PDB file of C-alpha atoms in Angstrom:
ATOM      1  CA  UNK A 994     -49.766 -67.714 144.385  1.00 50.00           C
ATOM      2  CA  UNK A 995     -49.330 -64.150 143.423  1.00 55.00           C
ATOM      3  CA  UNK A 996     -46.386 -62.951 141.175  1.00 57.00           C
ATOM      4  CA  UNK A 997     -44.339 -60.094 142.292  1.00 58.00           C
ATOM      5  CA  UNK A 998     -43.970 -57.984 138.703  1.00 63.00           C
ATOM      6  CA  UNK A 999     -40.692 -56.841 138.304  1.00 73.00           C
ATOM      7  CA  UNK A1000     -40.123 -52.841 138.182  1.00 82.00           C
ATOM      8  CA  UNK A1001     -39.133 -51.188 135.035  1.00 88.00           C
ATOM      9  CA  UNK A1002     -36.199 -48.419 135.155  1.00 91.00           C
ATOM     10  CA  UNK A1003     -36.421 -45.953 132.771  1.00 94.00           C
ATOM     11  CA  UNK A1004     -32.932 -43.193 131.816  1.00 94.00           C
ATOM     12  CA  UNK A1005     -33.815 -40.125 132.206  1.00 94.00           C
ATOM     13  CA  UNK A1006     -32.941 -39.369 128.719  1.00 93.00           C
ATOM     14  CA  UNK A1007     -36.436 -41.969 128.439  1.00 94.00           C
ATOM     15  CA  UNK A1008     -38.213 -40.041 130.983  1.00 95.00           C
ATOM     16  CA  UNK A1009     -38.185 -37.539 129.457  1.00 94.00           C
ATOM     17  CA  UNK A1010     -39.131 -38.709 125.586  1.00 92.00           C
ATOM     18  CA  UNK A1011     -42.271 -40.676 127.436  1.00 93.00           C
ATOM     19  CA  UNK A1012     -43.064 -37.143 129.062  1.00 93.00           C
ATOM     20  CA  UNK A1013     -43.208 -34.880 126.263  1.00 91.00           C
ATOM     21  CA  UNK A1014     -45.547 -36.986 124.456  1.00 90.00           C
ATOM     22  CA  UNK A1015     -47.985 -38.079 127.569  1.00 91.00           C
ATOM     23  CA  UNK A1016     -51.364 -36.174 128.139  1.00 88.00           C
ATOM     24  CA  UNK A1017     -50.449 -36.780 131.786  1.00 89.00           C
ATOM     25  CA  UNK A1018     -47.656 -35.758 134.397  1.00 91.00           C
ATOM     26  CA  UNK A1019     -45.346 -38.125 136.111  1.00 93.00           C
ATOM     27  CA  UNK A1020     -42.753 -37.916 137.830  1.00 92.00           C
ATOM     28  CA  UNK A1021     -39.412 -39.665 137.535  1.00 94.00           C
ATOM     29  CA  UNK A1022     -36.965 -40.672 140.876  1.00 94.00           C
ATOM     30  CA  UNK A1023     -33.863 -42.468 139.879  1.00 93.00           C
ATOM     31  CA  UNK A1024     -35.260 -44.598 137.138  1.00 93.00           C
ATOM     32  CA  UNK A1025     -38.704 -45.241 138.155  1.00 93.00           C
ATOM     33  CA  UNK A1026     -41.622 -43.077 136.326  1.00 92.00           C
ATOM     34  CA  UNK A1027     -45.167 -42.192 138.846  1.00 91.00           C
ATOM     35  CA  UNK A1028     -48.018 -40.826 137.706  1.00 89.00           C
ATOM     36  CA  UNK A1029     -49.039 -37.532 139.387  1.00 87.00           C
ATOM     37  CA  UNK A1030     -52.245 -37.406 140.733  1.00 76.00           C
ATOM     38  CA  UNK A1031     -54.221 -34.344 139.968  1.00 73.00           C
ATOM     39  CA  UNK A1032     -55.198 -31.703 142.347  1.00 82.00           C
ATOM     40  CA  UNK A1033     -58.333 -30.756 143.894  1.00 90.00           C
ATOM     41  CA  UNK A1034     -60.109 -27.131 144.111  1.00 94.00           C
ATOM     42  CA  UNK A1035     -58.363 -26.507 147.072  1.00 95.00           C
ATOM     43  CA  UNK A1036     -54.986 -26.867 146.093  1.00 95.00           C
ATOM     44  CA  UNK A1037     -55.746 -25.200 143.087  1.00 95.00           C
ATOM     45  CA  UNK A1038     -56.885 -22.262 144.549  1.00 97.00           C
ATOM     46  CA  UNK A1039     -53.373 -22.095 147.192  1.00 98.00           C
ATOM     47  CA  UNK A1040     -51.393 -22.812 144.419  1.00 97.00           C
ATOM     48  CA  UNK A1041     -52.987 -20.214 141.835  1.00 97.00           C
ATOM     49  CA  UNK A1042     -53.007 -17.460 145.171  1.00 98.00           C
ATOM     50  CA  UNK A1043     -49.171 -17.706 146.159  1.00 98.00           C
ATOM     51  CA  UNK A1044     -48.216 -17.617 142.329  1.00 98.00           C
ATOM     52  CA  UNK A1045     -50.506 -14.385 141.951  1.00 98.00           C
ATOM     53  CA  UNK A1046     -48.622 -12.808 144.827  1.00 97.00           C
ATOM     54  CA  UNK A1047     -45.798 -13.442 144.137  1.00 97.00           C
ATOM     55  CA  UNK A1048     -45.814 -12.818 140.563  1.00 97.00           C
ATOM     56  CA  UNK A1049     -47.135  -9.323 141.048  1.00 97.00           C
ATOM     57  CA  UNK A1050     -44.834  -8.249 143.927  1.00 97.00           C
ATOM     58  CA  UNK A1051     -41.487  -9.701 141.719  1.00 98.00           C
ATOM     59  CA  UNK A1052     -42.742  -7.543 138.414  1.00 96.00           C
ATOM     60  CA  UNK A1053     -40.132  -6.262 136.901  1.00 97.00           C
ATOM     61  CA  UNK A1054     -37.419  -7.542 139.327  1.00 97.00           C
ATOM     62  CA  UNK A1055     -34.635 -10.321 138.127  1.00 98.00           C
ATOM     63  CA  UNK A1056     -36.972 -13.242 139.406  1.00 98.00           C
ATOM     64  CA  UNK A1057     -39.376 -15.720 137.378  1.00 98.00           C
ATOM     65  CA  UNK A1058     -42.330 -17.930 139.256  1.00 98.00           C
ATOM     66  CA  UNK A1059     -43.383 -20.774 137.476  1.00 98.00           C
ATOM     67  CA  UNK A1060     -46.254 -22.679 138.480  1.00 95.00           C
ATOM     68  CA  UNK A1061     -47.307 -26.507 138.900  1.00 89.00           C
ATOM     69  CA  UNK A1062     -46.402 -27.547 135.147  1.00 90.00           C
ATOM     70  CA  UNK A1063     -42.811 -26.170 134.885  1.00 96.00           C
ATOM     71  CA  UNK A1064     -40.470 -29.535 135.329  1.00 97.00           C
ATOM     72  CA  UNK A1065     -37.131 -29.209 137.672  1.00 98.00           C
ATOM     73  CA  UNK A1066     -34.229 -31.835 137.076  1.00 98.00           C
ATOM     74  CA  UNK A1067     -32.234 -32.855 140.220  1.00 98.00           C
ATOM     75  CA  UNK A1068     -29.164 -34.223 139.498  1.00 97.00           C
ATOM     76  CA  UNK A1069     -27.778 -35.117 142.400  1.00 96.00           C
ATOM     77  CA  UNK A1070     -31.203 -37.071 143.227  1.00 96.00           C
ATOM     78  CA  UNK A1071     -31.434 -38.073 139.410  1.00 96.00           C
ATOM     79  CA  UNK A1072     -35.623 -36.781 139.887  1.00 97.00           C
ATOM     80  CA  UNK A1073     -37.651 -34.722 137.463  1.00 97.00           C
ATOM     81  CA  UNK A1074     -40.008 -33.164 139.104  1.00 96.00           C
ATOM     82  CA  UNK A1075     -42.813 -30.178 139.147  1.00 96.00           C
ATOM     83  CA  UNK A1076     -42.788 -28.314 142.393  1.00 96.00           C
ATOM     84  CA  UNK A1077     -46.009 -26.309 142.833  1.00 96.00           C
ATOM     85  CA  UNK A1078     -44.410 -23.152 143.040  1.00 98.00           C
ATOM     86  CA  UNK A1079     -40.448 -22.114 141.769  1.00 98.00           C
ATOM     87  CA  UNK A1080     -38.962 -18.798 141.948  1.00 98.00           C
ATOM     88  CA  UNK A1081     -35.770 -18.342 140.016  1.00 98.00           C
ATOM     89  CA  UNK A1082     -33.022 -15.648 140.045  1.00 98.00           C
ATOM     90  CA  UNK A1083     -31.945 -14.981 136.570  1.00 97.00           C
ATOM     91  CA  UNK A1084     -30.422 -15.967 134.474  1.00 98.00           C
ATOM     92  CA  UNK A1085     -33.030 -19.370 134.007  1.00 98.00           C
ATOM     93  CA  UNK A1086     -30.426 -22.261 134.062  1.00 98.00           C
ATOM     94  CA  UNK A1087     -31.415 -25.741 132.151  1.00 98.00           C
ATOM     95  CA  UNK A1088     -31.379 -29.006 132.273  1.00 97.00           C
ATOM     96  CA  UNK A1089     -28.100 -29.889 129.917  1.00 96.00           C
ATOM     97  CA  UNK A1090     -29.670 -30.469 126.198  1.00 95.00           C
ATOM     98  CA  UNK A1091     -33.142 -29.249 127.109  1.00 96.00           C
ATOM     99  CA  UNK A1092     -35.298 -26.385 127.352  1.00 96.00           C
ATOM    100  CA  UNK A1093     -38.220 -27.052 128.859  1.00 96.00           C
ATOM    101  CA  UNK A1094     -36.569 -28.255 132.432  1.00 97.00           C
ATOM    102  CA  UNK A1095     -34.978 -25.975 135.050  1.00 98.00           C
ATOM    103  CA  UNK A1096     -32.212 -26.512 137.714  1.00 98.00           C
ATOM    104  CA  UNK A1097     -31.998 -23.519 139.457  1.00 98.00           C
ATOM    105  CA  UNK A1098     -34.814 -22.429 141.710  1.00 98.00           C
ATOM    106  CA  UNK A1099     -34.117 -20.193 144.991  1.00 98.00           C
ATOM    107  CA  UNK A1100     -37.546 -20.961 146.211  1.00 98.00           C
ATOM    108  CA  UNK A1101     -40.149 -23.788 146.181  1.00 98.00           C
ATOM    109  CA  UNK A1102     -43.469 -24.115 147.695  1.00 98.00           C
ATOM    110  CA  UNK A1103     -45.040 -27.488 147.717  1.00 96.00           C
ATOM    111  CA  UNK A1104     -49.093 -27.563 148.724  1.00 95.00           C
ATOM    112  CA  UNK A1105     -49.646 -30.392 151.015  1.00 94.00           C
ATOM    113  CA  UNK A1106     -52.249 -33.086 150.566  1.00 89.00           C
ATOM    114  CA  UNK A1107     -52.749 -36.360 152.487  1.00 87.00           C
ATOM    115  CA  UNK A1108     -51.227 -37.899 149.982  1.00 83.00           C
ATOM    116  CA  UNK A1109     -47.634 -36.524 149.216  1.00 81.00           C
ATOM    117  CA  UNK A1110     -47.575 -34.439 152.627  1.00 85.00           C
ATOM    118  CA  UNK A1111     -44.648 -36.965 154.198  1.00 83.00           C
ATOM    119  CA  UNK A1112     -43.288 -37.100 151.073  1.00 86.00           C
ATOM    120  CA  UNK A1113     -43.127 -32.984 150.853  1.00 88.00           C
ATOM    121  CA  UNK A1114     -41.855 -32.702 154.381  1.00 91.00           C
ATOM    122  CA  UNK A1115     -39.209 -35.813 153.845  1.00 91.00           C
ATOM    123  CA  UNK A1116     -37.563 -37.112 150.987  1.00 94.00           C
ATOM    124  CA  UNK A1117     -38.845 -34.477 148.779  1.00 94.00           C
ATOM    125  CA  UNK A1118     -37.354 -31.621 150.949  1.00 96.00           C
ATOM    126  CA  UNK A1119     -33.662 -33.866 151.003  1.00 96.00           C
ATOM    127  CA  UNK A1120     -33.765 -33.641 147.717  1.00 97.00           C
ATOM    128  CA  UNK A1121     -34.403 -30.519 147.366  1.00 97.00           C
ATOM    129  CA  UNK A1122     -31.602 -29.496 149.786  1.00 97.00           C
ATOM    130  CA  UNK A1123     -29.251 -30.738 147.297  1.00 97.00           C
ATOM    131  CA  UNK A1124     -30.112 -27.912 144.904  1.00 98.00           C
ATOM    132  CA  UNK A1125     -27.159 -25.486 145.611  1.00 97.00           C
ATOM    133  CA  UNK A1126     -29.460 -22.049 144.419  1.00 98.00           C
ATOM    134  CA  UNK A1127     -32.308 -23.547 146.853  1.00 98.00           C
ATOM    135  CA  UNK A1128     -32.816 -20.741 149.514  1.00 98.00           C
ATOM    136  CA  UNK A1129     -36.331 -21.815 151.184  1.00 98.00           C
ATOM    137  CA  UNK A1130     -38.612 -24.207 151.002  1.00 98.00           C
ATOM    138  CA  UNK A1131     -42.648 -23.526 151.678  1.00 98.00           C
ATOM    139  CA  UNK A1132     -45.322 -25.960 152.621  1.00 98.00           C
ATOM    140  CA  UNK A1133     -48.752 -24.825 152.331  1.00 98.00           C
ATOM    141  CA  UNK A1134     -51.369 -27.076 153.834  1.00 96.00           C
ATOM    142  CA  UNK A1135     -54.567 -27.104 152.312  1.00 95.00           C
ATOM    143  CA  UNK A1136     -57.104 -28.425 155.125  1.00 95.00           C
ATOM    144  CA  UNK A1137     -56.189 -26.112 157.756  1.00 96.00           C
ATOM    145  CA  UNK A1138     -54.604 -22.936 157.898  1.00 97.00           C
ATOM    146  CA  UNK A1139     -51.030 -23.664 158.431  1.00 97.00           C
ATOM    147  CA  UNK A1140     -47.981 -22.825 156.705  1.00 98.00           C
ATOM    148  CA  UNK A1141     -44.358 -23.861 157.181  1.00 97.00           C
ATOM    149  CA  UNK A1142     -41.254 -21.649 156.024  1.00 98.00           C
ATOM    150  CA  UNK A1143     -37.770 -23.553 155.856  1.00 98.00           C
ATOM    151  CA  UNK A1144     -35.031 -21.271 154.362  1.00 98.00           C
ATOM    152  CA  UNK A1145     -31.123 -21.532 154.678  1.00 97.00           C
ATOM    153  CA  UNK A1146     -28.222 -19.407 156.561  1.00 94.00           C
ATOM    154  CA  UNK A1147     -25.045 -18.408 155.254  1.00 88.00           C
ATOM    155  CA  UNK A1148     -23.929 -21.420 157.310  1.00 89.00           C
ATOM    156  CA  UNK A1149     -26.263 -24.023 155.649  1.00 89.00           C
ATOM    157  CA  UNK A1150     -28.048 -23.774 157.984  1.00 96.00           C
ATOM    158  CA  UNK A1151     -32.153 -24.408 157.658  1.00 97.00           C
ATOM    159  CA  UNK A1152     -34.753 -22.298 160.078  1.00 97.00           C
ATOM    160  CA  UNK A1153     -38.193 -23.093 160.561  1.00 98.00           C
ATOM    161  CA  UNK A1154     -41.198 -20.904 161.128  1.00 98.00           C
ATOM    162  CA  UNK A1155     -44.726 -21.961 161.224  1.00 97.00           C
ATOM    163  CA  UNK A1156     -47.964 -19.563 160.832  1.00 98.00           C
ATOM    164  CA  UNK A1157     -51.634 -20.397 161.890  1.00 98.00           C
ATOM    165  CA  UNK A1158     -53.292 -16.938 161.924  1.00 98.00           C
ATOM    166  CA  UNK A1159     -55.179 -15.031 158.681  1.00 97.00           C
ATOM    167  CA  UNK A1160     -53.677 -12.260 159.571  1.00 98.00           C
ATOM    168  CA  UNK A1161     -49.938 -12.511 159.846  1.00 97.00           C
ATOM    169  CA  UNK A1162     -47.286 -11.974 156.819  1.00 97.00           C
ATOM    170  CA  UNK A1163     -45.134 -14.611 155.672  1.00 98.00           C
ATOM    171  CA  UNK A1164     -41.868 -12.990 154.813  1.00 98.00           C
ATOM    172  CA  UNK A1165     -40.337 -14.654 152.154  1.00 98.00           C
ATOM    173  CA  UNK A1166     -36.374 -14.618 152.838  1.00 97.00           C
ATOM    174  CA  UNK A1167     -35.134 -15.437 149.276  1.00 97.00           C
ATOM    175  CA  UNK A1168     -37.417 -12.735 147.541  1.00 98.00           C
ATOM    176  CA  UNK A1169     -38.489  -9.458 148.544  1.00 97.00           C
ATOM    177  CA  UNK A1170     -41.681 -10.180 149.305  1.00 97.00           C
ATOM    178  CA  UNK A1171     -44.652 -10.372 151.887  1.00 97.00           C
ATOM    179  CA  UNK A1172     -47.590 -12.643 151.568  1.00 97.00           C
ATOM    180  CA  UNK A1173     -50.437 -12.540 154.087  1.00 97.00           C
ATOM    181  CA  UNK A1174     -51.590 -15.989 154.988  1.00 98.00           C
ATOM    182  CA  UNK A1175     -55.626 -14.623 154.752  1.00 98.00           C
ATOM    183  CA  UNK A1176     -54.584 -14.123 150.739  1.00 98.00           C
ATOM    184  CA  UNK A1177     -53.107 -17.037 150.493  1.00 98.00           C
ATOM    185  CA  UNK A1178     -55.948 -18.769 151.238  1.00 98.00           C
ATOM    186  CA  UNK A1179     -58.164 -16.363 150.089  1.00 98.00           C
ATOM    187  CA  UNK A1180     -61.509 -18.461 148.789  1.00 97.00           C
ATOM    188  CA  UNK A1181     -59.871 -21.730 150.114  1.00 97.00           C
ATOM    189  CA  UNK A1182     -63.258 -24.191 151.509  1.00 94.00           C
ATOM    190  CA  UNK A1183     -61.895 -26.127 154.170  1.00 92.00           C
ATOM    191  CA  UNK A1184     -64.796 -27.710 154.929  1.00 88.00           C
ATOM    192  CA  UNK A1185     -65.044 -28.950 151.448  1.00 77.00           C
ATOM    193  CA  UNK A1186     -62.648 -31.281 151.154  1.00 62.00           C
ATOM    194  CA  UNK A1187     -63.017 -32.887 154.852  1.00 53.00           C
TER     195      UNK A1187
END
C-alpha cells in the first residue's frame, strides 16, 4: 500500500524567503517550489557565448543582459523563474517590494536540454507570452546545431524562424544585434554529451 504524500504550496512571499537563504536554485509555479537541476558544459558554454555577444554588441546602449542567476517574477503565471538569458530595455522594472527580481524582459533565450526542452517550447513559452515587454523568445539547443527565434508583431502576432547552419546570423528583432550561430556555439562538444 503506498501513500500518496500530499503537496505543499508555498506564497510567493515564502518562495522567496526559502530562496534567498538556499545554496540552491528552484523554481516556484503557482505555489509549488522545484529544484533546478544544474547545467552541463555544454549549456554552459551556449549560455556564457550568447550572453558575451550580446553583452558586447548592447555596450553602452539602453539594454541590460542578465544571465542564468537573475530571477524573473510572472505575475500573471504567479512563477519565479531564471531564464538563461534576459535582455531588458531600461529602465530595470521590479518585482513590487524587491530588488533582486525583474519583470520586464524584451528578450529571453532558454538553452534546451532533454529535460526542460517541452517545458521551454510549451508551458514555459505561455507563460512567458504573458509578459507584456516580452518581444522574442530564443531556444538554443545544445546537442545539435539548431536554434529557434519566436518574436512578436505589432499585431501580437508570434513568427518563427529556425537556423541549422554555422554560418548564418541570427538577427535578433528586439535588440540591434547579430549573432552568428558558429559563435554561438563556438567550443560547444556535441559529441560529449551524447
Amino acid at each position: 500500500m503506498t501513500i500518496a504524500q500530499e503537496t505543499r504550496y508555498y506564497s510567493p512571499e515564502e518562495y522567496l524567503e526559502l530562496e534567498v537563504n538556499s545554496d540552491i536554485r528552484h523554481e516556484y509555479i503557482d505555489g509549488v517550489i522545484i529544484p533546478m537541476t544544474g547545467g552541463t558544459p555544454n549549456h554552459n558554454q551556449i549560455a556564457g557565448n550568447f550572453y558575451a555577444v550580446l553583452n558586447f554588441a548592447l555596450k553602452r546602449q539602453p539594454y541590460q543582459v542578465f544571465v542564468t542567476d537573475q530571477r524573473l517574477w510572472i505575475p500573471n503565471k504567479r512563477i519565479h523563474t531564471y531564464p538563461d538569458i534576459m535582455v531588458i530595455q531600461n529602465p530595470l522594472v521590479y518585482e513590487e517590494g524587491r530588488k533582486d527580481t525583474l519583470t520586464n524582459p524584451i528578450m529571453i533565450a532558454e538553452v534546451l536540454s532533454k529535460s526542460t526542452s517541452s517545458n521551454d517550447r510549451d508551458q514555459k513559452f505561455a507563460a512567458y507570452r504573458t509578459i507584456s515587454t516580452l518581444q522574442e523568445y530564443i531556444l538554443i539547443d545544445q546537442y545539435t546545431m539548431h536554434v529557434e527565434q519566436y518574436w512578436k508583431t505589432d499585431n501580437n502576432k508570434w513568427i518563427f524562424s529556425e537556423f541549422t547552419d554555422e554560418n548564418t546570423s541570427l538577427n535578433l528583432a528586439s535588440v540591434p544585434c547579430q549573432i552568428l550561430l558558429a559563435d554561438i556555439y563556438d567550443k560547444v562538444d556535441f559529441h560529449a554529451e551524447v
